[in-house]
Coordinates of C-alpha atoms and ligand atoms in Angstrom, one line a residue:
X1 CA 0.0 0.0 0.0
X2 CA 1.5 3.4 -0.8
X3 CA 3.2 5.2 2.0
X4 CA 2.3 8.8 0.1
X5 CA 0.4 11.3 2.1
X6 CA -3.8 10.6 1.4
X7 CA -7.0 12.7 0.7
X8 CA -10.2 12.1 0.7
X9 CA -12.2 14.1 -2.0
X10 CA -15.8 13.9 -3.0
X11 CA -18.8 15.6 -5.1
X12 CA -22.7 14.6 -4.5
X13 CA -24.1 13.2 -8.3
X14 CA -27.5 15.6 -7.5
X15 CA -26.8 16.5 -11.3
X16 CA -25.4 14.6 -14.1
X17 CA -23.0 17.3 -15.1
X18 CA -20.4 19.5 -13.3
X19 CA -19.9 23.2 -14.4
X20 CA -17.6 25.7 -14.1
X21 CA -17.6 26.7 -10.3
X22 CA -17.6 22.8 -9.5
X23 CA -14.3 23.0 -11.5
X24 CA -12.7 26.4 -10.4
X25 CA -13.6 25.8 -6.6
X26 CA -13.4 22.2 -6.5
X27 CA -11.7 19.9 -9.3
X28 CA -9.2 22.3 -9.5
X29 CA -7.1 22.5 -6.4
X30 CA -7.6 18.2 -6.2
X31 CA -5.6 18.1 -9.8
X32 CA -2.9 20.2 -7.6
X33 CA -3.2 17.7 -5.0
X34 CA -3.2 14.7 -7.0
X35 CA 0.6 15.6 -8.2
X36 CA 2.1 14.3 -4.3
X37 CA -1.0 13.0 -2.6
X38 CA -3.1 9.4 -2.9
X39 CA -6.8 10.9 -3.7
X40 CA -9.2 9.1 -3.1
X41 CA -12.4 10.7 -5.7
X42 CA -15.6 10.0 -4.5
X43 CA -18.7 10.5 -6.4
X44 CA -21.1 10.7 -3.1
X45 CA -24.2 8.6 -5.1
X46 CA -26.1 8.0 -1.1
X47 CA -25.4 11.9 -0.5
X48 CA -27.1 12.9 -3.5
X49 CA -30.1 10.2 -2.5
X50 CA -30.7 13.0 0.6
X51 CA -32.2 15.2 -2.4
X52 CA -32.5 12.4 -5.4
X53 CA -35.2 10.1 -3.0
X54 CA -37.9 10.2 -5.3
X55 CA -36.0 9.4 -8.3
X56 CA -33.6 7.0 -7.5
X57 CA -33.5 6.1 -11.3
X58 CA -31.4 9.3 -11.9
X59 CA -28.4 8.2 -9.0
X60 CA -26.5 5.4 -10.7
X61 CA -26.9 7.5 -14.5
X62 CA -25.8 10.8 -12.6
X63 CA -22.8 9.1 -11.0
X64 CA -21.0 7.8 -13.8
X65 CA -21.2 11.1 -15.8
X66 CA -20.0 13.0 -12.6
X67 CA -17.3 10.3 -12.8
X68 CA -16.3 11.0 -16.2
X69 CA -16.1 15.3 -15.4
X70 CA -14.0 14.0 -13.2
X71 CA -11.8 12.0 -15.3
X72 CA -12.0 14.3 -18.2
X73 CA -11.1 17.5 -16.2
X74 CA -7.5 15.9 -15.4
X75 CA -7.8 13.5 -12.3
X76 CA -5.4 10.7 -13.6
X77 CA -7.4 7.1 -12.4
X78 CA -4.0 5.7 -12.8
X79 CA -2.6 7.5 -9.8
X80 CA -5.8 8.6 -8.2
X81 CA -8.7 6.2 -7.1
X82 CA -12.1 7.1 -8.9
X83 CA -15.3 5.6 -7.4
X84 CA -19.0 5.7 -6.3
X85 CA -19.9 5.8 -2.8
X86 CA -22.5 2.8 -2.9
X87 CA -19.7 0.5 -4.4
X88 CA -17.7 0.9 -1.1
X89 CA -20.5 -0.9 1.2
X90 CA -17.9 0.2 4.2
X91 CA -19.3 3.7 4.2
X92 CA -22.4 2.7 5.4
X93 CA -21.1 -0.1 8.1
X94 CA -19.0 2.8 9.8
X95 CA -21.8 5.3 9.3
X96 CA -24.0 3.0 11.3
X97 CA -21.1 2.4 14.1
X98 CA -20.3 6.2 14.4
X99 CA -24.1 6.9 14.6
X100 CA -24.2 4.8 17.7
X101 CA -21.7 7.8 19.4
X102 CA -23.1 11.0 17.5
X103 CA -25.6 13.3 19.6
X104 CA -29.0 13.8 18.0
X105 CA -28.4 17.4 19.5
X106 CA -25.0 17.8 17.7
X107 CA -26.9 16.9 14.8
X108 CA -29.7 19.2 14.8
X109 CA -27.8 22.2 15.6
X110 CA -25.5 21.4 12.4
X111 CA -26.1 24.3 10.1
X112 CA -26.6 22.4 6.9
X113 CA -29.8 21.3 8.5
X114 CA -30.9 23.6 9.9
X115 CA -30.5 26.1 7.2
X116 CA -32.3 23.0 4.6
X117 CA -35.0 22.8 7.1
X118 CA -35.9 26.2 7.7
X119 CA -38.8 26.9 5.6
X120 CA -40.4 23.3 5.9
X121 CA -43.6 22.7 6.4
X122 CA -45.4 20.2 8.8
X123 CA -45.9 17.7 6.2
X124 CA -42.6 18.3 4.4
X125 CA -40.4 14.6 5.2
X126 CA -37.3 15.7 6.9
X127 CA -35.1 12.1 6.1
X128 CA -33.7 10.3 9.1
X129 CA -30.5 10.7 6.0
X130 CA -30.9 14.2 6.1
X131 CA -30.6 14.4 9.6
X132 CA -27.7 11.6 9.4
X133 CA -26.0 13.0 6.6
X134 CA -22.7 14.4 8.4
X135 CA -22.2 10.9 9.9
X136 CA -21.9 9.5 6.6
X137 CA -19.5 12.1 5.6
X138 CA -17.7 11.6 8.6
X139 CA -17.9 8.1 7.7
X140 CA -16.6 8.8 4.2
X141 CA -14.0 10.9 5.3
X142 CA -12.3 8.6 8.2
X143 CA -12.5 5.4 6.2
X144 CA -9.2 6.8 4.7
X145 CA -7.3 8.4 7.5
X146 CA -6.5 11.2 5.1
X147 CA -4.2 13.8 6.2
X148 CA -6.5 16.4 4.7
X149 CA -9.4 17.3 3.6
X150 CA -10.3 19.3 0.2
X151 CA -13.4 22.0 1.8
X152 CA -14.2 25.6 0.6
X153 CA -13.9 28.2 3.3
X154 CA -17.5 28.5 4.2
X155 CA -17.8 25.0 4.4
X156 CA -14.6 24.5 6.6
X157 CA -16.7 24.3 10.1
X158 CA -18.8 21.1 9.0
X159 CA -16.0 19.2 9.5
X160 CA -15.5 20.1 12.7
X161 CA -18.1 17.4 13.2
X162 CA -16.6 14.8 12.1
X163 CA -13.3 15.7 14.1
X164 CA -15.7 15.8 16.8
X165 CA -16.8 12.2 16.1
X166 CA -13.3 10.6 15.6
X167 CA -11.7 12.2 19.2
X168 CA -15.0 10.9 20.6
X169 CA -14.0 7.4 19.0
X170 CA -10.7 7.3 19.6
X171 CA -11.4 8.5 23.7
X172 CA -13.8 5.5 23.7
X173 CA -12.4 2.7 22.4
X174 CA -8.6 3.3 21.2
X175 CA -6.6 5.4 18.7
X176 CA -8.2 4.6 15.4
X177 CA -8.5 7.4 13.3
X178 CA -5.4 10.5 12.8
X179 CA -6.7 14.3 12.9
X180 CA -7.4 15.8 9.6
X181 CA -6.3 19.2 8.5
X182 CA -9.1 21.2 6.1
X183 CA -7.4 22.2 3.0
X184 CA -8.3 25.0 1.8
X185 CA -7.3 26.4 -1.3
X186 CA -5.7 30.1 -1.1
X187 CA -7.5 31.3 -4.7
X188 CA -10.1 33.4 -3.1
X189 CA -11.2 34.2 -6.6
X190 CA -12.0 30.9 -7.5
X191 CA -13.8 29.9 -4.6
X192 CA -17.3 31.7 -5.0
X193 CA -17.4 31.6 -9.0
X194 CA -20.5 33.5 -10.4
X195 CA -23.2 32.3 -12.1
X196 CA -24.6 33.8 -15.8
X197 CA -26.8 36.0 -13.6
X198 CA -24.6 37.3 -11.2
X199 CA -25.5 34.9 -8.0
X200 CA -23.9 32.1 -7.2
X201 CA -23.1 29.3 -9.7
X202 CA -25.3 26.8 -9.0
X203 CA -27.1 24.2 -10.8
X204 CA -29.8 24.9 -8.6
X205 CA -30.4 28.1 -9.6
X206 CA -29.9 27.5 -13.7
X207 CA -27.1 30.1 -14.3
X208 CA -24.4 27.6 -15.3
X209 CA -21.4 26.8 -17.9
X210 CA -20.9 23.0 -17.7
X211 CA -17.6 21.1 -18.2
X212 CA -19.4 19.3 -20.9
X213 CA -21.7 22.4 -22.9
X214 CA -20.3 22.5 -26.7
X215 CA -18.8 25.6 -28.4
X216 CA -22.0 26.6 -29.2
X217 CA -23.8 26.2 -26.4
X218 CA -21.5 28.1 -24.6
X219 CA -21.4 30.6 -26.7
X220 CA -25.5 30.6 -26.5
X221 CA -25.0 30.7 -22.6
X222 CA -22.9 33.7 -22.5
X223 CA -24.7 35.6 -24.8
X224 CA -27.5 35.9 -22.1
X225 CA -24.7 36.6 -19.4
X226 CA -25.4 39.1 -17.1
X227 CA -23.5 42.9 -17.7
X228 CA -23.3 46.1 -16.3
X229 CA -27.5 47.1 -16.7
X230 CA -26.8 50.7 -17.1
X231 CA -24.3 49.7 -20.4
X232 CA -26.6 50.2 -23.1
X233 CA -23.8 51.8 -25.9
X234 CA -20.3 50.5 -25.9
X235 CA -19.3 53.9 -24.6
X236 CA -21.7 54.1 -21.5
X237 CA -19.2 53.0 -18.1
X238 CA -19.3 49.3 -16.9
X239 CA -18.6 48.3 -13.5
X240 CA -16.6 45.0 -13.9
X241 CA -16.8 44.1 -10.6
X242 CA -21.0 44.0 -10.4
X243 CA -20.4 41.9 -14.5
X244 CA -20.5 38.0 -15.0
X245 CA -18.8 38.6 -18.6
X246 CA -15.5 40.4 -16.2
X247 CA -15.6 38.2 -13.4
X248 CA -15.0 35.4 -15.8
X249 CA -12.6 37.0 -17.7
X250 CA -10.5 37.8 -15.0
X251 CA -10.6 33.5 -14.6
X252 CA -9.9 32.9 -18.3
X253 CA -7.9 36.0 -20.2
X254 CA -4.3 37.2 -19.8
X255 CA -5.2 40.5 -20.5
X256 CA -8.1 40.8 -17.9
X257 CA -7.0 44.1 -16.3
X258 CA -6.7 45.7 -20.1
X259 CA -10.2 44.3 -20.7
X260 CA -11.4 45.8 -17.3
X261 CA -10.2 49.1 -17.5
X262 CA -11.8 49.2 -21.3
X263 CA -15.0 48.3 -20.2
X264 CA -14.8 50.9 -17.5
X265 CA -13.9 53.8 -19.7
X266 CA -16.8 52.9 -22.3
X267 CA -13.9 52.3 -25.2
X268 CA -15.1 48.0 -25.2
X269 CA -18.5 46.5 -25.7
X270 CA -20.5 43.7 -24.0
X271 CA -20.9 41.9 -27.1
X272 CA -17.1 42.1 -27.7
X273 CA -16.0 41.4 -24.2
X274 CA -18.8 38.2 -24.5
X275 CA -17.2 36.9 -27.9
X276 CA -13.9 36.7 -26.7
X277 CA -14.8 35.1 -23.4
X278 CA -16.9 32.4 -25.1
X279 CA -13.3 32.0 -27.5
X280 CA -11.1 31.9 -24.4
X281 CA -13.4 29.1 -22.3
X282 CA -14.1 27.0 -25.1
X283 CA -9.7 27.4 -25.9
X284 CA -9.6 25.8 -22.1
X285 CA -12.2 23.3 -21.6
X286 CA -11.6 22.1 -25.3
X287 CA -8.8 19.7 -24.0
X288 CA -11.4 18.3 -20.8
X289 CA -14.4 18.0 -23.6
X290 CA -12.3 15.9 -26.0
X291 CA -11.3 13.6 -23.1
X292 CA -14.8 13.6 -21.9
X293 CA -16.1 12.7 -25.5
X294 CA -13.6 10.4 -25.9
X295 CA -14.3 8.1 -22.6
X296 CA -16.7 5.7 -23.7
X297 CA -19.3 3.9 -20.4
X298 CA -17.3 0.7 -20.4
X299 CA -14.1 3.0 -19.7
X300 CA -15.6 4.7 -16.7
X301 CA -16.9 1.5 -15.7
X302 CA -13.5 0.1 -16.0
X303 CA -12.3 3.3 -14.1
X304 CA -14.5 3.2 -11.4
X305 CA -14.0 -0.8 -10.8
X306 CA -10.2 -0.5 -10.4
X307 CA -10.8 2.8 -7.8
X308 CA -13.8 1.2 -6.0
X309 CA -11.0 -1.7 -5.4
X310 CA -8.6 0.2 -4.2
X311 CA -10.7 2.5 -2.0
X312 CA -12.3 -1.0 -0.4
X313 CA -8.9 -2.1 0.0
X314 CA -8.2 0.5 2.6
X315 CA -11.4 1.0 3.9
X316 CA -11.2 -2.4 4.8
X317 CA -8.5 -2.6 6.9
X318 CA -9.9 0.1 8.9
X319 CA -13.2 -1.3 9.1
X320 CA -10.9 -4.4 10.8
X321 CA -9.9 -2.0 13.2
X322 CA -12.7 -0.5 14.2
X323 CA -14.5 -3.3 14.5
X324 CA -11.8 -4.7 16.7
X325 CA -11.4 -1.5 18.8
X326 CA -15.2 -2.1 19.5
X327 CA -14.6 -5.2 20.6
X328 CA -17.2 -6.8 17.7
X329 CA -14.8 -9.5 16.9
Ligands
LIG1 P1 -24.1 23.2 -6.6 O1 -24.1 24.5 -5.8 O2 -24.1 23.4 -8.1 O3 -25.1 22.2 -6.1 P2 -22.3 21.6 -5.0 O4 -22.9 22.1 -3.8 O5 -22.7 20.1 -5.3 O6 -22.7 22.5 -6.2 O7 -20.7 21.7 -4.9 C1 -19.8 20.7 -5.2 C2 -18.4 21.3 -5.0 O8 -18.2 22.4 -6.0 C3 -18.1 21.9 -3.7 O9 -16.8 21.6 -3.3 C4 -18.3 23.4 -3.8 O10 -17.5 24.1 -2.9 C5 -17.9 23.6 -5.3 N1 -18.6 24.7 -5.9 C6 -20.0 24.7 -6.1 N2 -20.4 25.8 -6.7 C7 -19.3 26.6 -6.8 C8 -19.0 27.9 -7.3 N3 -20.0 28.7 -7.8 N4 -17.7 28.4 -7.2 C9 -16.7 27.7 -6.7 N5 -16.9 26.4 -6.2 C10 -18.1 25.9 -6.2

């Protein structure tokens, strides 16, 4: 087994395709990663079951093409393991075992749920899952006795959980599981990437670029791209900073600060400033949407049996411990 320096990383399959912010703020720093680290690339299929319950037909579909965004934006399944939750049965065994020392309390008081259960009404299901969910991460997380974790900076405090959970563990019944540091990747600018319309990209709220749009449908999807509203003429000001077309720019082109200042003094258009944006994306991901057209199912599936082996390799060997340090055999 290698001796080199592990992380666990994962993505939920809610949606069968990952866009640009899901690259930027995720995919990215774990292709820096990979280069002196064992990842371990979880697609997080019983995650995504939290908000997929009532069409379960759409989780195993969703997880393979989240699998190949994954494979196609540069995560090498030679070096790095590649696979689906569900096909690591583990998860769910230590789940169950840490749920036996995990506070209700702890749980209801965990933002996540509380923010997701806010505006629910009395006949609104709230899942036992839902309520469970950062024991399974927990689970997901110690299975690997990673030395970090991949987390955005807003997100940083839910693992204090699952710290939480593995001190409780180890005070209980022996020195399983190694503390975790949060990684956190320094690109501020990367971390909160805007959506078409300005908010937040998010496939929830439809304002996306995906990994996997064509030329043209990029091209389409930036056309409708949110500018400066009071930019009517090419010589009216823009405010780059309030303009989806600039913030994306300053991602993509060299000359971002030229563009910027052009905009601001009215001597550049939105239409201009949109074309060469749709050029300079569609220049980047073209190398990530050949790979992705080129990886037929039976090579994911291929993918994603060699890394579901691997990752049950190590997770079993802890579940032997743990089951041990609980005194279950
Ligand atoms: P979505 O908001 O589309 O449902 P997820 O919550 O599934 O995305 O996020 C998966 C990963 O992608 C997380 O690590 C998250 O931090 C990252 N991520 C999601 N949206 C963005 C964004 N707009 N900018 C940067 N990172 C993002």
């Amino acid at each position: 087994m290698s001796t080199q320096k592990r992380i666990l990383s994962g993505m939920r399959s809610t949606n069968p395709r990952l866009h640009i912010g899901n690259y930027e703020g995720a995919l990215r720093p774990w292709l820096k990663l990979q280069e002196d680290h064992k990842m371990y690339c979880m697609v997080a299929d019983w995650h995504a079951l939290t908000e997929l319950q009532d069409e379960p037909q759409d989780v195993r579909k969703n997880a393979l093409e989240v699998a190949k965004d994954f494979v196609a934006a540069g995560i090498d399944p030679s070096r790095s393991s590649v696979f689906i939750q569900s096909d690591v049965k583990e998860h769910a065994e230590l789940s169950l075992l840490l749920g036996m020392i995990t506070g209700v309390g702890k749980l209801e008081r965990n933002p996540t749920y509380k923010d997701k259960t806010s505006d629910v009404t009395s006949e609104t299901m709230i899942s036992y899952g839902l309520l469970g969910y950062p024991v399974l991460q927990s689970a997901d997380i110690l299975l690997y006795k990673p030395s970090g974790v991949p987390v955005g900076k807003d997100q940083a405090p839910h693992l204090e959980l699952t710290r939480e959970i593995a001190r409780s563990f180890n005070a209980k019944f022996g020195d399983v599981f190694p503390e975790f540091v949060n990684v956190i990747d320094q690109d501020e600018s990367r971390s909160k990437v805007p959506g078409l319309d300005m908010r937040k990209m998010s496939k929830s709220y439809d304002n996306c670029i995906y990994l996997s749009d064509t030329p043209e449908q990029t091209a389409k999807r930036i056309k409708s791209a949110f500018t400066t509203p009071s930019k009517i003429a090419k010589s009216d000001p823009g405010i780059p900073e309030g303009c989806s077309v600039c913030q994306y720019l300053k991602l993509y082109s060299p000359d971002w600060e030229k563009q910027w200042d052009e905009d601001r003094r009215g001597e550049r258009g939105c239409s201009q400033s949109k074309n060469e944006l749709t050029e300079l994306i569609n220049e980047y991901f073209r190398p990530m949407r050949e790979r992705r057209a080129a990886l037929s199912d039976d090579d994911i599936l291929d993918i994603l049996k060699k890394g579901s082996d691997e990752a049950r390799e190590f997770a079993a060997a802890t579940m032997d411990e743990v089951r041990r340090a609980m005194r279950l055999v």
